[in-house]
């Protein structure tokens, strides 16, 4: 009897759900959602589509799992400092999400979709619980807790989404160089505007060109927190 020949390219070790998700995140980081296909993932893991489906499910399930993994890790890795104020704890959590989405541009869209589609999922409840407890500690009236936490959440997602590159646009270009080119072109365009018609635009040209995204983001958080403390 002939001994069956092992198919080349297949892995010998047992494949885990965590390994699949980690490989999916690598593909997403490298090329966005378009790069995450069952075929590409199977080749990277030297396995078959059936093994991936068994551990994770469909492609949408994999995207949700990748989102949950990144967001949960970001919030867990950013504990608030001891004896910090509620405002500082909100800034820490907000920056954790800001940095996670900046590092994983595909995350902005998937995070928004999870919050809309799965209100009881770990991503949605994790963000609301982390932010909401501090909203409560700020002294915001209970009848305004949901509105206050939602305002912070929406600002965080909206602000960061404007910073990340739209999938399919300028792919393969270095992010820092692309940002500098964009800001330079915008400032040059603003400079050509008639100063008597657009005096404010001329006044902020230098600030726009040289601004720091994280500092600008924190300014927005500070404005919202100041407003929340006035809710009575």
Short mmCIF file of C-alpha atoms in Angstrom, two decimals:
data_model
loop_
_atom_site.label_atom_id
_atom_site.label_comp_id
_atom_site.label_asym_id
_atom_site.label_seq_id
_atom_site.Cartn_x
_atom_site.Cartn_y
_atom_site.Cartn_z
CA UNK A 1 0.00 0.00 0.00
CA UNK A 2 1.31 3.42 -0.93
CA UNK A 3 1.84 5.87 1.94
CA UNK A 4 -0.07 9.12 1.32
CA UNK A 5 2.15 12.08 0.59
CA UNK A 6 1.75 15.12 2.84
CA UNK A 7 0.55 18.14 0.89
CA UNK A 8 3.36 20.76 0.84
CA UNK A 9 2.82 24.15 2.37
CA UNK A 10 0.44 23.03 5.11
CA UNK A 11 1.23 23.82 8.75
CA UNK A 12 1.93 20.99 11.15
CA UNK A 13 1.01 22.75 14.39
CA UNK A 14 -2.53 23.32 15.58
CA UNK A 15 -4.00 26.61 14.40
CA UNK A 16 -5.66 28.81 17.02
CA UNK A 17 -8.28 31.55 16.81
CA UNK A 18 -5.77 34.09 18.17
CA UNK A 19 -3.28 33.23 15.43
CA UNK A 20 -5.91 33.74 12.77
CA UNK A 21 -6.96 37.11 14.17
CA UNK A 22 -3.35 38.27 14.51
CA UNK A 23 -2.65 37.36 10.88
CA UNK A 24 -5.84 39.12 9.78
CA UNK A 25 -4.77 42.30 11.59
CA UNK A 26 -1.41 42.17 9.82
CA UNK A 27 -3.15 41.96 6.44
CA UNK A 28 -5.52 44.79 7.34
CA UNK A 29 -2.66 47.00 8.51
CA UNK A 30 -0.73 46.30 5.33
CA UNK A 31 -3.45 46.94 2.79
CA UNK A 32 -6.79 47.79 4.39
CA UNK A 33 -9.97 45.75 4.16
CA UNK A 34 -9.33 44.92 0.53
CA UNK A 35 -6.22 42.97 1.49
CA UNK A 36 -8.11 40.69 3.86
CA UNK A 37 -9.36 37.81 1.76
CA UNK A 38 -9.80 34.20 2.75
CA UNK A 39 -7.24 33.23 0.12
CA UNK A 40 -4.62 35.69 1.37
CA UNK A 41 -5.20 34.65 4.96
CA UNK A 42 -5.06 30.95 4.08
CA UNK A 43 -1.75 31.44 2.30
CA UNK A 44 -0.27 33.40 5.18
CA UNK A 45 -1.28 30.75 7.70
CA UNK A 46 -0.59 27.78 5.40
CA UNK A 47 -4.05 26.41 6.07
CA UNK A 48 -7.39 25.99 4.37
CA UNK A 49 -10.50 28.14 4.30
CA UNK A 50 -12.36 25.53 6.34
CA UNK A 51 -10.02 25.88 9.31
CA UNK A 52 -10.47 29.66 9.31
CA UNK A 53 -14.24 29.38 9.14
CA UNK A 54 -14.25 26.80 11.92
CA UNK A 55 -12.34 29.04 14.34
CA UNK A 56 -13.70 32.48 13.42
CA UNK A 57 -16.61 32.22 11.00
CA UNK A 58 -17.26 34.39 7.97
CA UNK A 59 -15.16 37.34 6.81
CA UNK A 60 -17.40 39.83 8.64
CA UNK A 61 -16.95 37.80 11.83
CA UNK A 62 -13.20 38.01 11.33
CA UNK A 63 -13.34 41.79 10.85
CA UNK A 64 -15.41 42.14 14.02
CA UNK A 65 -12.99 39.94 15.94
CA UNK A 66 -10.01 41.96 14.71
CA UNK A 67 -11.75 45.19 15.76
CA UNK A 68 -12.57 43.80 19.19
CA UNK A 69 -9.00 42.59 19.68
CA UNK A 70 -7.39 45.93 18.82
CA UNK A 71 -9.85 48.08 20.80
CA UNK A 72 -9.80 45.86 23.89
CA UNK A 73 -5.99 45.77 23.89
CA UNK A 74 -5.76 49.56 23.46
CA UNK A 75 -8.06 50.30 26.39
CA UNK A 76 -6.41 47.68 28.60
CA UNK A 77 -2.93 49.00 27.83
CA UNK A 78 -3.86 52.57 28.78
CA UNK A 79 -4.81 52.51 32.47
CA UNK A 80 -5.46 55.88 34.02
CA UNK A 81 -2.77 57.07 36.43
CA UNK A 82 -3.35 56.62 40.15
CA UNK A 83 -5.40 59.34 41.84
CA UNK A 84 -6.26 60.88 38.48
CA UNK A 85 -9.30 63.04 37.91
CA UNK A 86 -12.31 61.88 35.86
CA UNK A 87 -11.27 64.32 33.14
CA UNK A 88 -7.78 62.83 32.99
CA UNK A 89 -9.18 59.30 32.80
CA UNK A 90 -11.36 60.33 29.87
CA UNK A 91 -8.32 61.85 28.13
CA UNK A 92 -6.33 58.63 28.67
CA UNK A 93 -9.10 56.47 27.18
CA UNK A 94 -9.68 58.89 24.31
CA UNK A 95 -5.98 58.96 23.43
CA UNK A 96 -5.84 55.16 23.55
CA UNK A 97 -8.57 55.01 20.91
CA UNK A 98 -6.96 57.84 18.93
CA UNK A 99 -3.62 56.04 18.83
CA UNK A 100 -5.21 52.68 17.99
CA UNK A 101 -7.13 54.10 15.02
CA UNK A 102 -4.10 56.06 13.84
CA UNK A 103 -2.01 52.87 13.94
CA UNK A 104 -4.75 50.82 12.26
CA UNK A 105 -6.51 53.08 9.70
CA UNK A 106 -9.05 50.38 8.80
CA UNK A 107 -10.30 50.46 12.40
CA UNK A 108 -12.27 53.71 12.14
CA UNK A 109 -14.90 52.29 9.80
CA UNK A 110 -15.13 48.90 11.52
CA UNK A 111 -15.40 50.48 14.96
CA UNK A 112 -18.29 52.67 13.84
CA UNK A 113 -20.03 49.69 12.25
CA UNK A 114 -19.69 47.61 15.40
CA UNK A 115 -21.15 50.35 17.57
CA UNK A 116 -24.13 50.69 15.21
CA UNK A 117 -24.70 47.00 14.50
CA UNK A 118 -23.86 45.43 17.84
CA UNK A 119 -24.93 47.63 20.78
CA UNK A 120 -24.36 44.77 23.23
CA UNK A 121 -20.97 43.77 21.87
CA UNK A 122 -17.76 44.09 23.90
CA UNK A 123 -16.52 47.03 21.84
CA UNK A 124 -19.64 49.14 22.33
CA UNK A 125 -20.16 48.40 26.00
CA UNK A 126 -16.43 48.60 26.73
CA UNK A 127 -16.12 52.13 25.37
CA UNK A 128 -19.35 53.32 26.96
CA UNK A 129 -18.46 51.85 30.35
CA UNK A 130 -14.92 53.27 30.34
CA UNK A 131 -16.10 56.76 29.40
CA UNK A 132 -19.47 56.68 31.13
CA UNK A 133 -18.16 56.06 34.63
CA UNK A 134 -16.06 59.21 34.36
CA UNK A 135 -18.98 61.21 32.98
CA UNK A 136 -20.85 60.18 36.10
CA UNK A 137 -17.89 61.16 38.29
CA UNK A 138 -17.79 64.58 36.66
CA UNK A 139 -21.16 65.31 38.18
CA UNK A 140 -23.16 65.27 34.97
CA UNK A 141 -26.88 64.85 35.78
CA UNK A 142 -27.99 61.23 35.33
CA UNK A 143 -30.60 62.15 32.72
CA UNK A 144 -27.74 63.48 30.56
CA UNK A 145 -25.31 60.56 30.96
CA UNK A 146 -26.12 58.88 27.65
CA UNK A 147 -25.96 62.13 25.70
CA UNK A 148 -22.68 63.10 27.34
CA UNK A 149 -21.00 59.72 26.77
CA UNK A 150 -22.32 59.60 23.19
CA UNK A 151 -20.94 63.08 22.47
CA UNK A 152 -17.48 62.02 23.61
CA UNK A 153 -17.65 58.78 21.65
CA UNK A 154 -18.81 60.52 18.47
CA UNK A 155 -16.12 63.18 18.74
CA UNK A 156 -13.40 60.57 19.21
CA UNK A 157 -14.50 58.53 16.19
CA UNK A 158 -15.19 61.55 14.00
CA UNK A 159 -11.97 63.38 14.81
CA UNK A 160 -9.74 60.38 14.19
CA UNK A 161 -11.60 59.30 11.05
CA UNK A 162 -10.63 62.61 9.44
CA UNK A 163 -6.95 61.86 10.08
CA UNK A 164 -6.76 58.38 8.61
CA UNK A 165 -6.33 57.77 4.92
CA UNK A 166 -9.44 56.73 3.02
CA UNK A 167 -9.01 53.16 1.84
CA UNK A 168 -7.88 53.04 -1.77
CA UNK A 169 -6.62 56.65 -1.70
CA UNK A 170 -2.86 57.17 -1.78
CA UNK A 171 -2.20 53.54 -0.81
CA UNK A 172 1.45 52.68 -0.50
CA UNK A 173 2.45 56.29 0.24
CA UNK A 174 4.18 57.04 3.50
CA UNK A 175 1.61 58.47 5.91
CA UNK A 176 3.83 61.25 7.30
CA UNK A 177 4.95 62.42 3.86
CA UNK A 178 1.36 62.32 2.60
CA UNK A 179 0.20 64.44 5.55
CA UNK A 180 2.91 67.06 5.00
CA UNK A 181 2.09 67.24 1.31
CA UNK A 182 -1.62 67.66 2.04
CA UNK A 183 -1.08 70.39 4.65
CA UNK A 184 1.40 72.17 2.41
CA UNK A 185 -0.99 72.18 -0.52
CA UNK A 186 -3.87 73.35 1.67
CA UNK A 187 -1.87 76.20 3.19
CA UNK A 188 -0.70 77.30 -0.26
CA UNK A 189 -4.28 77.29 -1.48
CA UNK A 190 -5.48 79.30 1.51
CA UNK A 191 -2.68 81.79 0.94
CA UNK A 192 -4.13 82.56 -2.49
CA UNK A 193 -7.52 83.50 -1.03
CA UNK A 194 -8.35 87.20 -0.96
CA UNK A 195 -7.37 88.39 2.55
CA UNK A 196 -10.10 91.03 2.65
CA UNK A 197 -12.73 88.32 2.03
CA UNK A 198 -11.17 85.58 4.17
CA UNK A 199 -9.27 87.32 6.99
CA UNK A 200 -9.76 84.44 9.43
CA UNK A 201 -8.42 81.86 6.97
CA UNK A 202 -5.28 83.94 6.48
CA UNK A 203 -4.84 84.30 10.24
CA UNK A 204 -4.75 80.53 10.83
CA UNK A 205 -2.68 79.40 7.84
CA UNK A 206 0.45 78.87 9.93
CA UNK A 207 -1.47 77.10 12.71
CA UNK A 208 -3.08 74.71 10.24
CA UNK A 209 0.19 73.88 8.49
CA UNK A 210 2.15 73.24 11.70
CA UNK A 211 -0.48 71.80 14.02
CA UNK A 212 -0.02 68.56 15.97
CA UNK A 213 -2.90 66.12 15.48
CA UNK A 214 -2.80 64.71 19.02
CA UNK A 215 -2.74 68.15 20.60
CA UNK A 216 -5.62 69.26 18.41
CA UNK A 217 -7.53 66.14 19.39
CA UNK A 218 -6.97 66.83 23.09
CA UNK A 219 -8.15 70.41 22.63
CA UNK A 220 -11.46 69.05 21.38
CA UNK A 221 -11.71 66.72 24.37
CA UNK A 222 -11.00 69.65 26.71
CA UNK A 223 -13.73 71.75 25.09
CA UNK A 224 -16.27 68.93 25.47
CA UNK A 225 -15.27 68.22 29.07
CA UNK A 226 -15.60 71.90 29.94
CA UNK A 227 -19.09 71.87 28.50
CA UNK A 228 -20.04 68.66 30.36
CA UNK A 229 -19.06 70.15 33.71
CA UNK A 230 -21.55 72.94 33.06
CA UNK A 231 -24.48 70.59 32.57
CA UNK A 232 -26.74 70.92 35.57
#
